[in-house]
Amino acid sequence: MPRLGDRMNTKQSEVWITGIGLVSSLGEGLDDHWSQLATGNTPAASVDTEDQAPYPVHPIIDFDIAAQIPKRSDQRQMGKWQHLGTYAAGLALDDAGISHNPDLLAATNMIVAAGGGERDLEVDADIMEKIAGVEDFGPILNEALNSELRPTLFLAQLSNLMAGNISIVHGVTDSSRTFMGEESAGVTALETAVAQIRHGQGDLFLVGGAYIAERADMTMLMEFGHTLWQGEHESVWNRESTDGGMIMGSAGAFLILESRQHAESRGVKPYAKVDGIVSDRCTRQPGAARKNADKLFGQLSNEIPVGPLPVLSGCCGVQPQLSEEYEFLKSLNEHGIDAAVRGVTTIFGNTLEAQLPVSFALASLAISRGKFLDPFDESGFEKEFTDIPEHVLLSTWGHWRGECLALIGKPDVPLRGGE
Amino acid sequence: MSQAVRDHRGRPIVVVTGIGIVTSLGQGKEDNWRNLLAGVSGIRRITRFPTEGLRTQIAGIVDWNSDERYCAPRHSINLAQQSATEAIEQASIGSRGSFPGPLFVANSPAETNWDQRMTVYGDEAGKGLRGYERLVKNAAAGDYLRYFRLFQFASIADTLADEFGTRGQPISLTTACASGATSVQLGAEAIRRGETDAALCIGTDGEICEEMVVRFNLLSALSTQNDDPQGASKPFSKGRDGFVMAEGSATLVLESYEAARARGAKILGVVRSAGERADTFHRTRSKPDGSAIIDCITRAMADAGMTPGDIDYINAHGTSTPENDKMEYLALSAALGDELANTPISSNKSMIGHTLSAAGAIEAAISLLTIQAGVMPPTINCNEQDPNIPMDVVPNESRVQSVNTVMSNSFGFGGQNVCLIFSAEPA
């Protein structure tokens, strides 16, 4: 299917969310998540305090890799991170009715928000043992790398190979881009896809990412900055009065974003629509992130109604960003907004590249089912919201850079999953 | 008047107003261009680390710009700073530390290397523990804020955003060996959307270390002709046995034609189009029928509103692997048909080597220099051209010939393919 040329000087396309693939520490698929997040009670997070002790993590559930990646030869080419992303992308493609449709797959653009793939940590440990204390370890290192590394290991490590595997396994073949780097990779991936759809640079996008928290190499990286929470799990708002710290979480989240016109022409109903997504960065001097958030709010405020408003915060937990975002969310009442905040990271952990995609999925779920999620903790900060949600505001600040606000809204047509 | 600043589809025309290059051939456009035209090779034996026991011991390493101890992301940042400074100075846009547009950086994923890993491993706190348990313990006990910043995945782009004062969040991207071309594509798309009048597009790669060499050797992707470093990269020739890894960076300053003209900037060329098509066949190989790369090339011509006869010269992906060069010829034959016989094509990688994430940007920059100078750089080491690749590869000697339109190909592992078309400023 030829790509449509950019449609200049015409009305911008409405951006619909028409497919969702979500796998996390809680479960798999929308029903599974809904049944745990909208029961009328505070949901229970799944926490593992052993795997990366003393750092708690939200571990990925067991998922049946073969259900989305049937060929063993494909499975063997990936590590757990690529399995998870390829799996979640497959769920989204299935959900939107794109899978196995060659015309649609050939017109699906992909933007993956990626971190690094897995290293073989055991191989690394062996090599470290071998070369520790040797002054010029070069030749021994070469010998060890030659004998220990395997070709598949390298491919499993490459960031762009999650997208590569999604193309190979699911047949997505229009454009393919991989954006690298933590929460902001997820933010800019979604922001770019939305801009491209609005300007006619594509009608159909697969966007998302995945993160595996049970990885000691990532634990090391985060501890270089002393950013992790230790000990028992605490809700993110209960960490506000402390020195803070992140609890990392595993998740794979992919969305199908589609122009309204394209979705209508193939008879597909939306979960929700994207009313706005804006982001910026700062050098994180004290107060700078808050200032950015205020500015971003100003850019979206025309779209945001006053009164009660559901808000999903991806608050990372690192100080002082935690307190700055907390204060920002409290300040929404100065604009006449009665925010019902849910700290997504309390239940899911910080899922890094997947953070905003996870929030997009949860907001779409709430809009399409006509009900917001129950409070995620008992800190008292998270208010009840009993109306039918028309909008959900999303806040994602990266743990070291990047601030984003997005607004998900209710389209003026019958919705998916509303029955 | 407004007609002249929009393309055949009514989109803002995107032009290039600044170019910067650093490779193993030299620092800056002038050195690089002189050496490219002279057919000089930048490939040498590796001295950065011991190569004992490695199958490949040659590369196009850029080492002369750094006294500090080698650290991969830091080196990629240094290279990018050089090329971006040159490009921004040429464009004479914005003010020092304040570039009026977004930043798109193609780079290899930032990774801790063995040097850093062993530095952390040696600390006291975790003595007696093994592997990553020890590293985590030492990370938590130590003062490694510098590593924290450097090894976040987006650290290269973020550091550059601070230095050059670009707008909004920088995008740090990878499409493997097509990355550099993708950065130009993303910049052009942002300008076509009317979001910005300018964009800073950088490809940078300074990541050659022992583990990278071993990894690519495991895929049998690298030349092992260690005895003749300068002759090892021989795209389109018999006896080619793999690519030669290299380092470098290039930066393009993109602007809308309207904005560039309004401020009286010198126009170095026009970004006419970008075509893209992902492959589904294999992680390191193209579909045997070449359909994905054929489509990518065809789409680029369609996006530009061009036919094969409009292409004057092709800046090849031309990696010097047996597979790529054969596939590139197959795809070009299909996409350009009989016109291919009249279209010279050469590979900068014969001299520079394969700069991986930076290659697409470096070759885009050289494509524009080719248009400006009206001289095609040669494909060197072409002593016995592969008879199965009967193209005019501009063998060994540069060629003076007016060039209005250049196609630049980039094909990546993981099946990500990008084709860019550049031309001279519209009359």
GROMACS .gro file of N, CA and C in nm, chain A residues 5-6 8 55 74 77 106 115-116 119 121-122 124-129 131-132 139 141-142 145-146 149-150 154 157 159-161 163-165 167-168 173-182 184 187 192 195-196 199 201 216-217 220-221 223-227 279-281 283 399-402, chain B residues 6 9-11 50-54 107 109 111 114 117-118 120-121 130-132 135-136 139-140 142 144-145 147-149 151-155 158 161-162 168-176 182 185-186 189 192-193 195 210-211 214-216 218-219 276-280 282-283 299 413-414 416:
model
  429
    5GLY      N    1   0.093   1.081   0.088
    5GLY     CA    2   0.181   1.196   0.098
    5GLY      C    3   0.137   1.284   0.214
    6ASP      N    4   0.227   1.368   0.257
    6ASP     CA    5   0.191   1.458   0.366
    6ASP      C    6   0.073   1.545   0.321
    8MET      N    7  -0.075   1.864   0.351
    8MET     CA    8  -0.054   1.997   0.405
    8MET      C    9  -0.180   2.079   0.389
   55TYR      N   10   1.715  -0.445   4.652
   55TYR     CA   11   1.626  -0.358   4.575
   55TYR      C   12   1.501  -0.435   4.533
   74ASP      N   13   1.315  -1.838   1.595
   74ASP     CA   14   1.303  -1.696   1.629
   74ASP      C   15   1.326  -1.675   1.779
   77GLN      N   16   1.676  -1.642   1.901
   77GLN     CA   17   1.755  -1.524   1.860
   77GLN      C   18   1.737  -1.407   1.955
  106ALA      N   19   0.194  -0.398   0.587
  106ALA     CA   20   0.287  -0.325   0.500
  106ALA      C   21   0.268  -0.174   0.512
  115GLY      N   22   1.575   0.032   2.529
  115GLY     CA   23   1.699   0.037   2.605
  115GLY      C   24   1.793  -0.063   2.542
  116GLY      N   25   1.880  -0.118   2.620
  116GLY     CA   26   1.972  -0.217   2.566
  116GLY      C   27   1.917  -0.356   2.587
  119ARG      N   28   2.286  -0.866   2.819
  119ARG     CA   29   2.415  -0.932   2.814
  119ARG      C   30   2.396  -1.067   2.883
  121LEU      N   31   2.500  -1.237   3.173
  121LEU     CA   32   2.567  -1.190   3.295
  121LEU      C   33   2.660  -1.297   3.353
  122GLU      N   34   2.628  -1.422   3.327
  122GLU     CA   35   2.715  -1.530   3.374
  122GLU      C   36   2.849  -1.529   3.298
  124ASP      N   37   2.979  -1.267   3.158
  124ASP     CA   38   3.051  -1.150   3.211
  124ASP      C   39   3.119  -1.184   3.343
  125ALA      N   40   3.047  -1.254   3.430
  125ALA     CA   41   3.102  -1.287   3.562
  125ALA      C   42   3.226  -1.374   3.548
  126ASP      N   43   3.219  -1.472   3.458
  126ASP     CA   44   3.335  -1.560   3.435
  126ASP      C   45   3.455  -1.480   3.387
  127ILE      N   46   3.428  -1.390   3.293
  127ILE     CA   47   3.538  -1.313   3.235
  127ILE      C   48   3.599  -1.219   3.340
  128MET      N   49   3.512  -1.156   3.420
  128MET     CA   50   3.563  -1.067   3.525
  128MET      C   51   3.655  -1.143   3.620
  129GLU      N   52   3.614  -1.263   3.655
  129GLU     CA   53   3.694  -1.345   3.747
  129GLU      C   54   3.830  -1.374   3.685
  131ILE      N   55   3.997  -1.207   3.449
  131ILE     CA   56   4.090  -1.097   3.420
  131ILE      C   57   4.116  -1.005   3.540
  132ALA      N   58   4.043  -1.026   3.650
  132ALA     CA   59   4.062  -0.939   3.767
  132ALA      C   60   4.205  -0.950   3.817
  139PRO      N   61   4.498  -0.920   2.614
  139PRO     CA   62   4.504  -1.048   2.543
  139PRO      C   63   4.415  -1.156   2.606
  141LEU      N   64   4.147  -1.103   2.780
  141LEU     CA   65   4.009  -1.063   2.752
  141LEU      C   66   3.971  -1.105   2.610
  142ASN      N   67   4.058  -1.079   2.515
  142ASN     CA   68   4.030  -1.119   2.377
  142ASN      C   69   4.001  -1.268   2.367
  145LEU      N   70   3.664  -1.345   2.529
  145LEU     CA   71   3.550  -1.300   2.446
  145LEU      C   72   3.533  -1.392   2.326
  146ASN      N   73   3.646  -1.428   2.264
  146ASN     CA   74   3.640  -1.519   2.149
  146ASN      C   75   3.574  -1.651   2.183
  149LEU      N   76   3.159  -1.554   2.383
  149LEU     CA   77   3.045  -1.485   2.318
  149LEU      C   78   2.986  -1.572   2.208
  150ARG      N   79   2.858  -1.554   2.186
  150ARG     CA   80   2.790  -1.626   2.078
  150ARG      C   81   2.721  -1.523   1.989
  154PHE      N   82   2.492  -1.128   2.066
  154PHE     CA   83   2.510  -0.994   2.013
  154PHE      C   84   2.377  -0.942   1.958
  157GLN      N   85   2.143  -0.829   2.206
  157GLN     CA   86   2.185  -0.707   2.274
  157GLN      C   87   2.150  -0.581   2.197
  159SER      N   88   1.983  -0.279   2.032
  159SER     CA   89   1.859  -0.207   2.064
  159SER      C   90   1.758  -0.213   1.950
  160ASN      N   91   1.806  -0.200   1.826
  160ASN     CA   92   1.711  -0.193   1.716
  160ASN      C   93   1.658  -0.329   1.675
  161LEU      N   94   1.710  -0.434   1.738
  161LEU     CA   95   1.663  -0.567   1.702
  161LEU      C   96   1.529  -0.604   1.764
  163ALA      N   97   1.275  -0.399   1.723
  163ALA     CA   98   1.198  -0.363   1.604
  163ALA      C   99   1.222  -0.465   1.493
  164GLY      N  100   1.348  -0.505   1.477
  164GLY     CA  101   1.380  -0.604   1.375
  164GLY      C  102   1.302  -0.733   1.396
  165ASN      N  103   1.295  -0.777   1.519
  165ASN     CA  104   1.221  -0.900   1.548
  165ASN      C  105   1.071  -0.883   1.529
  167SER      N  106   0.937  -0.694   1.305
  167SER     CA  107   0.918  -0.706   1.160
  167SER      C  108   0.924  -0.852   1.116
  168ILE      N  109   1.024  -0.924   1.167
  168ILE     CA  110   1.044  -1.062   1.122
  168ILE      C  111   0.929  -1.152   1.169
  173THR      N  112   0.613  -0.385   0.812
  173THR     CA  113   0.719  -0.349   0.717
  173THR      C  114   0.715  -0.207   0.662
  174ASP      N  115   0.636  -0.116   0.717
  174ASP     CA  116   0.654   0.021   0.668
  174ASP      C  117   0.778   0.078   0.737
  175SER      N  118   0.776   0.203   0.778
  175SER     CA  119   0.897   0.258   0.839
  175SER      C  120   0.924   0.190   0.973
  176SER      N  121   1.051   0.193   1.014
  176SER     CA  122   1.090   0.131   1.141
  176SER      C  123   1.196   0.217   1.206
  177ARG      N  124   1.162   0.277   1.319
  177ARG     CA  125   1.261   0.358   1.390
  177ARG      C  126   1.269   0.311   1.535
  178THR      N  127   1.388   0.321   1.591
  178THR     CA  128   1.406   0.287   1.731
  178THR      C  129   1.464   0.409   1.802
  179PHE      N  130   1.393   0.457   1.902
  179PHE     CA  131   1.441   0.569   1.983
  179PHE      C  132   1.497   0.512   2.113
  180MET      N  133   1.615   0.562   2.151
  180MET     CA  134   1.681   0.502   2.266
  180MET      C  135   1.678   0.593   2.388
  181GLY      N  136   1.660   0.530   2.502
  181GLY     CA  137   1.693   0.603   2.622
  181GLY      C  138   1.582   0.636   2.716
  182GLU      N  139   1.550   0.543   2.805
  182GLU     CA  140   1.472   0.568   2.924
  182GLU      C  141   1.334   0.626   2.893
  184SER      N  142   1.213   0.908   2.831
  184SER     CA  143   1.195   1.003   2.722
  184SER      C  144   1.191   0.935   2.585
  187VAL      N  145   0.836   0.867   2.546
  187VAL     CA  146   0.767   0.994   2.525
  187VAL      C  147   0.782   1.041   2.381
  192THR      N  148   0.620   1.163   1.838
  192THR     CA  149   0.651   1.163   1.695
  192THR      C  150   0.540   1.095   1.615
  195ALA      N  151   0.242   1.323   1.591
  195ALA     CA  152   0.267   1.434   1.497
  195ALA      C  153   0.261   1.383   1.353
  196GLN      N  154   0.316   1.266   1.328
  196GLN     CA  155   0.315   1.213   1.192
  196GLN      C  156   0.172   1.185   1.144
  199HIS      N  157  -0.019   1.504   1.066
  199HIS     CA  158   0.026   1.573   0.945
  199HIS      C  159   0.025   1.483   0.823
  201GLN      N  160   0.170   1.203   0.765
  201GLN     CA  161   0.294   1.130   0.732
  201GLN      C  162   0.281   0.982   0.766
  216ALA      N  163   2.059  -0.745   3.667
  216ALA     CA  164   2.161  -0.687   3.755
  216ALA      C  165   2.244  -0.581   3.684
  217ASP      N  166   2.258  -0.592   3.550
  217ASP     CA  167   2.337  -0.488   3.482
  217ASP      C  168   2.262  -0.355   3.488
  220MET      N  169   2.293  -0.220   3.841
  220MET     CA  170   2.423  -0.152   3.854
  220MET      C  171   2.417  -0.011   3.797
  221LEU      N  172   2.362   0.001   3.675
  221LEU     CA  173   2.357   0.131   3.611
  221LEU      C  174   2.280   0.232   3.697
  223GLU      N  175   2.231   0.219   4.015
  223GLU     CA  176   2.301   0.245   4.141
  223GLU      C  177   2.427   0.329   4.122
  224PHE      N  178   2.477   0.341   3.999
  224PHE     CA  179   2.582   0.440   3.974
  224PHE      C  180   2.534   0.579   4.018
  225GLY      N  181   2.403   0.602   4.003
  225GLY     CA  182   2.346   0.730   4.042
  225GLY      C  183   2.276   0.724   4.177
  226HIS      N  184   2.288   0.610   4.247
  226HIS     CA  185   2.222   0.590   4.377
  226HIS      C  186   2.075   0.627   4.368
  227THR      N  187   2.007   0.572   4.268
  227THR     CA  188   1.868   0.611   4.245
  227THR      C  189   1.765   0.508   4.291
  279SER      N  190   0.624   1.784   2.538
  279SER     CA  191   0.736   1.750   2.625
  279SER      C  192   0.848   1.852   2.611
  280ASP      N  193   0.937   1.849   2.706
  280ASP     CA  194   1.056   1.934   2.701
  280ASP      C  195   1.160   1.874   2.795
  281ARG      N  196   1.274   1.938   2.801
  281ARG     CA  197   1.379   1.891   2.890
  281ARG      C  198   1.440   2.011   2.963
  283THR      N  199   1.799   2.095   3.257
  283THR     CA  200   1.918   2.035   3.316
  283THR      C  201   1.894   1.991   3.461
  399HIS      N  202   1.361   0.987   3.499
  399HIS     CA  203   1.434   0.986   3.627
  399HIS      C  204   1.558   1.074   3.621
  400TRP      N  205   1.605   1.107   3.498
  400TRP     CA  206   1.721   1.198   3.491
  400TRP      C  207   1.701   1.308   3.390
  401ARG      N  208   1.604   1.294   3.301
  401ARG     CA  209   1.581   1.401   3.204
  401ARG      C  210   1.442   1.387   3.144
  402GLY      N  211   1.389   1.497   3.095
  402GLY     CA  212   1.268   1.495   3.015
  402GLY      C  213   1.140   1.502   3.096
  425ARG      N  214   0.778   2.537  -0.171
  425ARG     CA  215   0.710   2.411  -0.141
  425ARG      C  216   0.739   2.310  -0.251
  428ARG      N  217   0.445   1.818  -0.360
  428ARG     CA  218   0.328   1.779  -0.281
  428ARG      C  219   0.281   1.891  -0.188
  429GLY      N  220   0.335   2.008  -0.208
  429GLY     CA  221   0.291   2.121  -0.126
  429GLY      C  222   0.358   2.128   0.010
  430ARG      N  223   0.461   2.048   0.031
  430ARG     CA  224   0.530   2.048   0.161
  430ARG      C  225   0.645   2.149   0.158
  469PRO      N  226   4.496  -0.411   2.263
  469PRO     CA  227   4.571  -0.524   2.207
  469PRO      C  228   4.480  -0.605   2.114
  470THR      N  229   4.533  -0.645   1.999
  470THR     CA  230   4.450  -0.720   1.904
  470THR      C  231   4.490  -0.867   1.898
  471GLU      N  232   4.584  -0.904   1.984
  471GLU     CA  233   4.628  -1.043   1.991
  471GLU      C  234   4.506  -1.137   2.001
  472GLY      N  235   4.502  -1.233   1.911
  472GLY     CA  236   4.394  -1.332   1.919
  472GLY      C  237   4.266  -1.290   1.849
  473LEU      N  238   4.259  -1.166   1.800
  473LEU     CA  239   4.138  -1.124   1.729
  473LEU      C  240   4.152  -1.156   1.581
  526ASN      N  241   2.328   0.717   1.704
  526ASN     CA  242   2.449   0.668   1.772
  526ASN      C  243   2.430   0.525   1.817
  528PRO      N  244   2.416   0.234   2.091
  528PRO     CA  245   2.373   0.237   2.232
  528PRO      C  246   2.492   0.259   2.325
  530GLU      N  247   2.714   0.197   2.621
  530GLU     CA  248   2.731   0.075   2.702
  530GLU      C  249   2.855   0.087   2.790
  533TRP      N  250   3.459  -0.297   2.914
  533TRP     CA  251   3.536  -0.378   3.010
  533TRP      C  252   3.623  -0.292   3.100
  536ARG      N  253   3.393  -0.160   3.360
  536ARG     CA  254   3.344  -0.272   3.441
  536ARG      C  255   3.452  -0.317   3.540
  537MET      N  256   3.576  -0.327   3.492
  537MET     CA  257   3.683  -0.375   3.579
  537MET      C  258   3.724  -0.269   3.682
  539VAL      N  259   3.512  -0.071   3.834
  539VAL     CA  260   3.413  -0.087   3.941
  539VAL      C  261   3.438  -0.217   4.018
  540TYR      N  262   3.471  -0.321   3.942
  540TYR     CA  263   3.492  -0.454   4.002
  540TYR      C  264   3.602  -0.451   4.108
  549ARG      N  265   3.074  -1.218   4.366
  549ARG     CA  266   3.103  -1.255   4.228
  549ARG      C  267   3.021  -1.172   4.130
  550GLY      N  268   3.076  -1.150   4.013
  550GLY     CA  269   3.002  -1.095   3.899
  550GLY      C  270   2.927  -0.967   3.931
  551TYR      N  271   2.804  -0.964   3.889
  551TYR     CA  272   2.727  -0.840   3.901
  551TYR      C  273   2.685  -0.809   4.045
  554LEU      N  274   2.953  -0.593   4.133
  554LEU     CA  275   2.946  -0.464   4.065
  554LEU      C  276   2.837  -0.376   4.127
  555VAL      N  277   2.723  -0.436   4.157
  555VAL     CA  278   2.612  -0.359   4.214
  555VAL      C  279   2.652  -0.305   4.351
  558ALA      N  280   2.892  -0.026   4.296
  558ALA     CA  281   2.824   0.091   4.239
  558ALA      C  282   2.753   0.169   4.349
  559ALA      N  283   2.686   0.093   4.438
  559ALA     CA  284   2.609   0.156   4.545
  559ALA      C  285   2.701   0.224   4.647
  561GLY      N  286   3.010   0.337   4.582
  561GLY     CA  287   3.110   0.427   4.522
  561GLY      C  288   3.053   0.558   4.474
  563TYR      N  289   3.006   0.711   4.140
  563TYR     CA  290   3.009   0.684   3.997
  563TYR      C  291   2.904   0.766   3.921
  564LEU      N  292   2.880   0.886   3.970
  564LEU     CA  293   2.781   0.970   3.905
  564LEU      C  294   2.816   0.995   3.758
  566TYR      N  295   2.961   0.785   3.555
  566TYR     CA  296   2.918   0.667   3.479
  566TYR      C  297   2.766   0.667   3.463
  567PHE      N  298   2.697   0.708   3.568
  567PHE     CA  299   2.551   0.712   3.563
  567PHE      C  300   2.505   0.798   3.446
  568ARG      N  301   2.567   0.915   3.436
  568ARG     CA  302   2.529   1.006   3.326
  568ARG      C  303   2.571   0.950   3.191
  570PHE      N  304   2.633   0.644   3.084
  570PHE     CA  305   2.584   0.515   3.035
  570PHE      C  306   2.432   0.503   3.036
  571GLN      N  307   2.363   0.611   3.069
  571GLN     CA  308   2.221   0.613   3.037
  571GLN      C  309   2.213   0.604   2.885
  572PHE      N  310   2.110   0.540   2.834
  572PHE     CA  311   2.107   0.511   2.691
  572PHE      C  312   2.104   0.635   2.604
  573ALA      N  313   2.048   0.743   2.657
  573ALA     CA  314   2.034   0.863   2.574
  573ALA      C  315   2.141   0.966   2.608
  574SER      N  316   2.250   0.922   2.671
  574SER     CA  317   2.345   1.019   2.724
  574SER      C  318   2.413   1.101   2.615
  577ASP      N  319   2.179   1.369   2.491
  577ASP     CA  320   2.148   1.465   2.597
  577ASP      C  321   2.265   1.561   2.620
  580ALA      N  322   2.266   1.803   2.338
  580ALA     CA  323   2.156   1.900   2.350
  580ALA      C  324   2.196   2.013   2.444
  581ASP      N  325   2.264   1.978   2.552
  581ASP     CA  326   2.314   2.081   2.645
  581ASP      C  327   2.414   2.171   2.576
  587GLY      N  328   1.369   2.149   2.277
  587GLY     CA  329   1.289   2.031   2.311
  587GLY      C  330   1.376   1.911   2.348
  588GLN      N  331   1.312   1.794   2.352
  588GLN     CA  332   1.386   1.674   2.388
  588GLN      C  333   1.463   1.623   2.267
  589PRO      N  334   1.591   1.592   2.284
  589PRO     CA  335   1.664   1.535   2.172
  589PRO      C  336   1.616   1.392   2.147
  590ILE      N  337   1.624   1.349   2.024
  590ILE     CA  338   1.592   1.210   1.994
  590ILE      C  339   1.721   1.136   1.965
  591SER      N  340   1.740   1.029   2.041
  591SER     CA  341   1.856   0.944   2.029
  591SER      C  342   1.807   0.819   1.957
  592LEU      N  343   1.858   0.792   1.838
  592LEU     CA  344   1.795   0.687   1.759
  592LEU      C  345   1.894   0.586   1.708
  593THR      N  346   1.841   0.466   1.679
  593THR     CA  347   1.921   0.367   1.610
  593THR      C  348   1.835   0.290   1.512
  594THR      N  349   1.885   0.277   1.391
  594THR     CA  350   1.833   0.179   1.296
  594THR      C  351   1.954   0.104   1.240
  595ALA      N  352   2.043   0.069   1.332
  595ALA     CA  353   2.169   0.002   1.299
  595ALA      C  354   2.245   0.081   1.194
  601THR      N  355   1.857   0.786   0.899
  601THR     CA  356   1.732   0.806   0.972
  601THR      C  357   1.731   0.941   1.043
  604GLN      N  358   1.637   1.191   0.792
  604GLN     CA  359   1.496   1.170   0.760
  604GLN      C  360   1.404   1.230   0.866
  605LEU      N  361   1.437   1.207   0.993
  605LEU     CA  362   1.352   1.260   1.101
  605LEU      C  363   1.355   1.412   1.103
  608GLU      N  364   1.144   1.535   0.814
  608GLU     CA  365   1.001   1.517   0.843
  608GLU      C  366   0.948   1.625   0.937
  611ARG      N  367   0.907   1.934   0.733
  611ARG     CA  368   0.791   1.918   0.645
  611ARG      C  369   0.659   1.933   0.721
  612ARG      N  370   0.659   1.893   0.846
  612ARG     CA  371   0.536   1.909   0.926
  612ARG      C  372   0.514   2.054   0.966
  614GLU      N  373   0.676   2.200   1.201
  614GLU     CA  374   0.700   2.215   1.346
  614GLU      C  375   0.816   2.307   1.375
  629GLU      N  376   3.738  -0.400   2.183
  629GLU     CA  377   3.762  -0.541   2.153
  629GLU      C  378   3.632  -0.621   2.143
  630GLU      N  379   3.535  -0.587   2.229
  630GLU     CA  380   3.412  -0.666   2.226
  630GLU      C  381   3.334  -0.643   2.097
  633VAL      N  382   3.491  -0.856   1.831
  633VAL     CA  383   3.457  -0.998   1.847
  633VAL      C  384   3.312  -1.023   1.804
  634ARG      N  385   3.222  -0.933   1.844
  634ARG     CA  386   3.081  -0.951   1.809
  634ARG      C  387   3.061  -0.957   1.657
  635PHE      N  388   3.121  -0.860   1.586
  635PHE     CA  389   3.100  -0.860   1.441
  635PHE      C  390   3.176  -0.975   1.374
  637LEU      N  391   3.193  -1.266   1.504
  637LEU     CA  392   3.105  -1.382   1.524
  637LEU      C  393   2.999  -1.391   1.415
  638LEU      N  394   2.961  -1.275   1.361
  638LEU     CA  395   2.863  -1.275   1.253
  638LEU      C  396   2.933  -1.289   1.117
  695GLU      N  397   1.171   0.447   0.281
  695GLU     CA  398   1.201   0.354   0.389
  695GLU      C  399   1.117   0.228   0.370
  696ARG      N  400   1.172   0.114   0.405
  696ARG     CA  401   1.095  -0.010   0.404
  696ARG      C  402   1.167  -0.113   0.490
  697ALA      N  403   1.096  -0.165   0.591
  697ALA     CA  404   1.157  -0.265   0.678
  697ALA      C  405   1.147  -0.403   0.614
  698ASP      N  406   1.245  -0.485   0.642
  698ASP     CA  407   1.253  -0.621   0.587
  698ASP      C  408   1.204  -0.720   0.692
  699THR      N  409   1.154  -0.833   0.647
  699THR     CA  410   1.104  -0.935   0.741
  699THR      C  411   1.184  -1.063   0.735
  701HIS      N  412   1.538  -1.170   0.771
  701HIS     CA  413   1.643  -1.226   0.855
  701HIS      C  414   1.709  -1.113   0.934
  702ARG      N  415   1.770  -1.145   1.047
  702ARG     CA  416   1.827  -1.041   1.132
  702ARG      C  417   1.949  -0.973   1.073
  718ARG      N  418   1.039   0.401  -0.326
  718ARG     CA  419   0.964   0.498  -0.246
  718ARG      C  420   1.037   0.632  -0.238
  832PHE      N  421   2.137  -0.389   0.968
  832PHE     CA  422   2.102  -0.515   1.036
  832PHE      C  423   1.970  -0.493   1.106
  833GLY      N  424   1.889  -0.599   1.109
  833GLY     CA  425   1.756  -0.582   1.167
  833GLY      C  426   1.657  -0.541   1.060
  835GLN      N  427   1.637  -0.262   0.863
  835GLN     CA  428   1.590  -0.125   0.853
  835GLN      C  429   1.665  -0.054   0.740
   0.00000   0.00000   0.00000
